[in-house]
CSV table of C-alpha atoms in Angstrom, one decimal:
chain,number,residue,atom,x,y,z
A,1,GLU,CA,0.0,0.0,0.0
A,2,THR,CA,1.4,3.4,-1.1
A,3,GLY,CA,1.3,6.2,1.5
A,4,VAL,CA,0.7,9.9,0.8
A,5,THR,CA,3.5,11.4,-1.2
A,6,GLN,CA,4.2,15.1,-1.6
A,7,SER,CA,6.5,17.1,-3.9
A,8,PRO,CA,8.7,19.0,-3.8
A,9,THR,CA,10.1,18.4,-0.3
A,10,HIS,CA,11.7,21.9,-0.1
A,11,LEU,CA,11.5,25.0,-2.2
A,12,ILE,CA,12.4,28.6,-2.0
A,13,LYS,CA,10.4,31.4,-3.7
A,14,THR,CA,10.5,35.2,-3.6
A,15,ARG,CA,7.7,37.4,-2.6
A,16,GLY,CA,5.1,37.9,-5.3
A,17,GLN,CA,5.8,34.6,-7.0
A,18,GLN,CA,3.4,31.7,-7.4
A,19,VAL,CA,3.9,28.1,-6.2
A,20,THR,CA,2.3,24.7,-6.9
A,21,LEU,CA,2.6,21.9,-4.5
A,22,ARG,CA,1.6,18.3,-5.4
A,23,CYS,CA,0.2,15.4,-3.5
A,24,SER,CA,-0.6,11.8,-4.3
A,25,SER,CA,-3.2,10.3,-1.9
A,26,GLN,CA,-2.9,7.0,-0.3
A,27,SER,CA,-4.2,4.1,-2.3
A,28,GLY,CA,-8.0,3.8,-1.9
A,29,HIS,CA,-8.4,7.3,-0.5
A,30,ASN,CA,-10.7,9.7,-2.3
A,31,THR,CA,-10.5,12.8,-0.1
A,32,VAL,CA,-7.5,15.1,0.2
A,33,SER,CA,-7.0,17.9,2.7
A,34,TRP,CA,-4.3,20.5,2.9
A,35,TYR,CA,-2.8,22.1,6.0
A,36,GLN,CA,-0.4,24.9,6.6
A,37,GLN,CA,2.0,24.6,9.6
A,38,ALA,CA,4.0,27.6,10.6
A,39,LEU,CA,7.1,27.0,12.7
A,40,GLY,CA,6.2,26.1,16.3
A,41,GLN,CA,2.5,26.0,15.6
A,42,GLY,CA,-0.1,23.3,15.0
A,43,PRO,CA,-1.4,22.7,11.5
A,44,GLN,CA,-4.1,25.0,10.1
A,45,PHE,CA,-6.8,23.6,7.8
A,46,ILE,CA,-6.7,25.2,4.3
A,47,PHE,CA,-9.3,23.1,2.4
A,48,GLN,CA,-10.5,19.7,1.6
A,49,TYR,CA,-11.3,18.1,-1.8
A,50,TYR,CA,-13.7,15.3,-2.4
A,51,ARG,CA,-14.6,14.0,-5.9
A,52,GLU,CA,-12.7,16.9,-7.5
A,53,GLU,CA,-14.8,19.5,-5.6
A,54,GLU,CA,-13.8,21.7,-2.7
A,55,ASN,CA,-15.6,20.3,0.3
A,56,GLY,CA,-14.6,22.6,3.0
A,57,ARG,CA,-12.4,25.6,3.5
A,58,GLY,CA,-10.5,27.2,6.4
A,59,ASN,CA,-9.7,30.9,7.0
A,60,PHE,CA,-7.4,31.3,4.0
A,61,PRO,CA,-7.6,34.0,1.3
A,62,PRO,CA,-8.6,33.2,-2.3
A,63,ARG,CA,-5.0,33.3,-3.5
A,64,PHE,CA,-4.8,29.8,-1.9
A,65,SER,CA,-6.5,27.5,-4.4
A,66,GLY,CA,-6.5,23.8,-5.2
A,67,LEU,CA,-7.4,21.1,-7.6
A,68,GLN,CA,-8.2,17.4,-7.3
A,69,PHE,CA,-7.8,15.1,-10.3
A,70,PRO,CA,-9.7,12.0,-11.2
A,71,ASN,CA,-7.0,9.8,-9.7
A,72,TYR,CA,-7.6,11.7,-6.4
A,73,SER,CA,-4.2,13.4,-6.5
A,74,SER,CA,-4.2,17.0,-5.7
A,75,GLU,CA,-2.4,20.4,-6.1
A,76,LEU,CA,-2.2,23.4,-3.9
A,77,ASN,CA,-1.6,26.7,-5.6
A,78,VAL,CA,-0.6,29.9,-3.9
A,79,ASN,CA,-0.4,33.1,-5.8
A,80,ALA,CA,1.2,36.4,-4.9
A,81,LEU,CA,3.4,34.8,-2.2
A,82,GLU,CA,3.9,36.7,1.0
A,83,LEU,CA,6.7,36.3,3.6
A,84,ASP,CA,4.1,34.8,6.1
A,85,ASP,CA,3.4,32.0,3.6
A,86,SER,CA,6.7,30.4,4.7
A,87,ALA,CA,5.6,27.2,6.3
A,88,LEU,CA,5.4,23.4,6.0
A,89,TYR,CA,2.5,22.5,3.8
A,90,LEU,CA,1.0,19.1,4.6
A,91,CYS,CA,-1.3,17.0,2.5
A,92,ALA,CA,-3.5,14.3,4.1
A,93,SER,CA,-5.8,11.8,2.6
A,94,THR,CA,-8.7,9.7,3.9
A,95,ALA,CA,-11.5,7.5,2.6
A,96,VAL,CA,-15.2,8.5,2.7
A,97,PRO,CA,-17.1,7.7,4.7
A,98,ASN,CA,-14.6,8.4,7.4
A,99,THR,CA,-14.2,9.3,11.0
A,100,GLY,CA,-11.7,12.0,10.3
A,101,GLU,CA,-8.5,10.0,10.8
A,102,LEU,CA,-6.0,11.5,8.3
A,103,PHE,CA,-3.0,10.0,6.7
A,104,PHE,CA,-0.3,12.7,6.2
A,105,GLY,CA,2.5,13.1,3.8
A,106,GLU,CA,5.9,14.3,4.9
A,107,GLY,CA,5.1,17.8,3.7
A,108,SER,CA,6.6,20.5,1.4
A,109,ARG,CA,8.6,23.2,3.2
A,110,LEU,CA,8.2,26.5,1.5
A,111,THR,CA,10.5,29.4,2.2
A,112,VAL,CA,9.5,32.9,0.9
A,113,LEU,CA,12.2,35.5,0.7
B,1,SER,CA,-10.2,31.1,17.1
B,2,GLN,CA,-11.5,27.5,17.3
B,3,GLN,CA,-8.0,26.2,18.0
B,4,GLY,CA,-7.6,24.4,21.3
B,5,GLU,CA,-4.8,24.6,23.8
B,6,GLU,CA,-2.4,22.0,24.9
B,7,ASP,CA,-0.4,22.0,28.1
B,8,PRO,CA,2.4,21.7,28.9
B,9,GLN,CA,4.0,23.3,25.8
B,10,ALA,CA,7.2,21.4,26.5
B,11,LEU,CA,7.9,18.4,28.7
B,12,SER,CA,11.2,16.8,29.5
B,13,ILE,CA,11.4,13.4,31.3
B,14,GLN,CA,13.7,10.5,31.8
B,15,GLU,CA,13.3,7.2,29.9
B,16,GLY,CA,10.9,4.9,31.8
B,17,GLU,CA,8.8,7.7,33.2
B,18,ASN,CA,5.2,8.4,32.2
B,19,ALA,CA,4.3,11.5,30.2
B,20,THR,CA,1.0,13.2,30.4
B,21,MET,CA,-0.2,15.8,28.0
B,22,ASN,CA,-3.5,17.7,28.2
B,23,CYS,CA,-5.6,19.3,25.6
B,24,SER,CA,-8.6,21.7,25.9
B,25,TYR,CA,-11.0,22.5,23.1
B,26,LYS,CA,-13.6,25.2,22.5
B,27,THR,CA,-16.6,23.7,20.7
B,28,SER,CA,-18.5,20.4,20.6
B,29,ILE,CA,-16.7,17.6,18.8
B,30,ASN,CA,-17.5,14.5,16.7
B,31,ASN,CA,-14.3,12.9,17.9
B,32,LEU,CA,-10.9,13.9,19.2
B,33,GLN,CA,-7.6,12.6,17.8
B,34,TRP,CA,-4.0,12.6,18.9
B,35,TYR,CA,-1.1,12.8,16.4
B,36,ARG,CA,2.6,12.7,16.7
B,37,GLN,CA,5.1,14.6,14.6
B,38,ASN,CA,8.9,14.0,14.5
B,39,SER,CA,10.9,17.2,13.9
B,40,GLY,CA,9.0,19.0,11.2
B,41,ARG,CA,8.0,15.9,9.3
B,42,GLY,CA,4.5,14.5,8.6
B,43,LEU,CA,2.0,13.8,11.3
B,44,VAL,CA,1.2,10.2,12.3
B,45,HIS,CA,-2.2,9.3,13.7
B,46,LEU,CA,-1.9,7.7,17.2
B,47,ILE,CA,-5.4,7.3,18.6
B,48,LEU,CA,-9.0,8.5,18.1
B,49,ILE,CA,-11.6,8.8,20.8
B,50,ARG,CA,-15.3,9.4,20.0
B,51,SER,CA,-17.4,11.9,21.8
B,52,ASN,CA,-19.4,9.1,23.6
B,53,GLU,CA,-16.3,7.4,24.9
B,54,ARG,CA,-14.4,8.3,28.1
B,55,GLU,CA,-11.2,6.3,27.8
B,56,LYS,CA,-9.3,4.4,25.2
B,57,HIS,CA,-6.1,2.4,25.2
B,58,SER,CA,-3.6,1.5,22.5
B,59,GLY,CA,-0.4,-0.2,23.5
B,60,ARG,CA,1.4,2.3,25.9
B,61,LEU,CA,-1.0,5.0,25.1
B,62,ARG,CA,-4.1,5.9,27.2
B,63,VAL,CA,-6.4,8.7,26.2
B,64,THR,CA,-9.2,10.1,28.3
B,65,LEU,CA,-12.0,12.5,27.2
B,66,ASP,CA,-14.2,14.7,29.4
B,67,THR,CA,-16.8,16.4,27.2
B,68,SER,CA,-18.2,18.4,30.2
B,69,LYS,CA,-14.8,20.1,30.7
B,70,LYS,CA,-14.0,20.0,27.0
B,71,SER,CA,-10.7,18.4,27.7
B,72,SER,CA,-8.6,15.3,26.9
B,73,SER,CA,-5.4,13.9,28.1
B,74,LEU,CA,-2.8,11.6,26.5
B,75,LEU,CA,-0.7,9.4,28.8
B,76,ILE,CA,2.4,7.6,27.4
B,77,THR,CA,3.6,5.0,29.9
B,78,ALA,CA,7.2,3.7,30.2
B,79,SER,CA,8.5,6.3,27.8
B,80,ARG,CA,11.4,5.7,25.5
B,81,ALA,CA,13.9,8.0,23.8
B,82,ALA,CA,12.1,7.2,20.5
B,83,ASP,CA,9.0,8.8,21.9
B,84,THR,CA,10.7,12.2,21.6
B,85,ALA,CA,8.4,14.2,19.3
B,86,SER,CA,5.7,16.8,19.2
B,87,TYR,CA,2.2,15.6,20.1
B,88,PHE,CA,-1.0,17.3,18.9
B,89,CYS,CA,-4.6,16.9,19.7
B,90,ALA,CA,-7.1,17.6,17.0
B,91,ASN,CA,-10.9,18.0,17.0
B,92,TYR,CA,-12.7,16.6,14.1
B,93,TYR,CA,-15.6,18.6,12.6
B,94,ASN,CA,-17.9,16.6,10.3
B,95,GLN,CA,-18.7,19.7,8.2
B,96,GLY,CA,-16.0,20.0,5.6
B,97,GLY,CA,-14.0,17.2,7.2
B,98,LYS,CA,-11.6,19.5,8.9
B,99,LEU,CA,-9.4,18.9,11.9
B,100,ILE,CA,-8.7,21.7,14.3
B,101,PHE,CA,-5.3,21.2,15.9
B,102,GLY,CA,-3.9,22.4,19.2
B,103,GLN,CA,-0.5,24.1,19.5
B,104,GLY,CA,1.2,20.9,20.5
B,105,THR,CA,3.3,19.6,23.3
B,106,GLU,CA,7.0,19.1,22.6
B,107,LEU,CA,8.1,15.9,24.5
B,108,SER,CA,11.8,15.2,25.1
B,109,VAL,CA,12.6,11.8,26.6
B,110,LYS,CA,16.2,11.6,27.8
B,111,PRO,CA,18.0,8.2,27.8
């Protein structure tokens, strides 16, 4: 069974640029969630995708957007990067119906200069 | 903010001792979960307790839930150096399937 994989693992961008992060969900999982974790903080929910539709969204501005593909993989796009976007971005998958237990990838660490 | 609080923020113990971490949350829950994170890596699910349960065990882990006090605790018995990590509690909301995480407790187990 393949776990959740994310790419890239690390990247550096400058303020104002755009970034795309990718996630492959665990085999058999059709729901993908994205979280942002700033240094020393707990993860913050960005949004969730189920059957290629956004199924829930946290308190993040519209410049954070996502996609889910028919194979359940997902992308997180962030436009007009700000310094405060520097964080570990975590993707998690689960099956529906579910109790909320999430299976996380290792994350993509984004640094914005 | 819906985010809960965990205490202590940091805990340092010797190998073989027990570690207790507490979590408080603000709103009603569907279930409450505990996750572990090693040094900025991905989170690993440890244990889930439903809102109608009061206690749950898994190996060396014991979780309690008090919905009247909106609090939970995680006990790790006979700790090992390999238990060194950050531990997070998270409330699960059925709407939109989101988890609300606490700030975490950083546990250090010294050999």
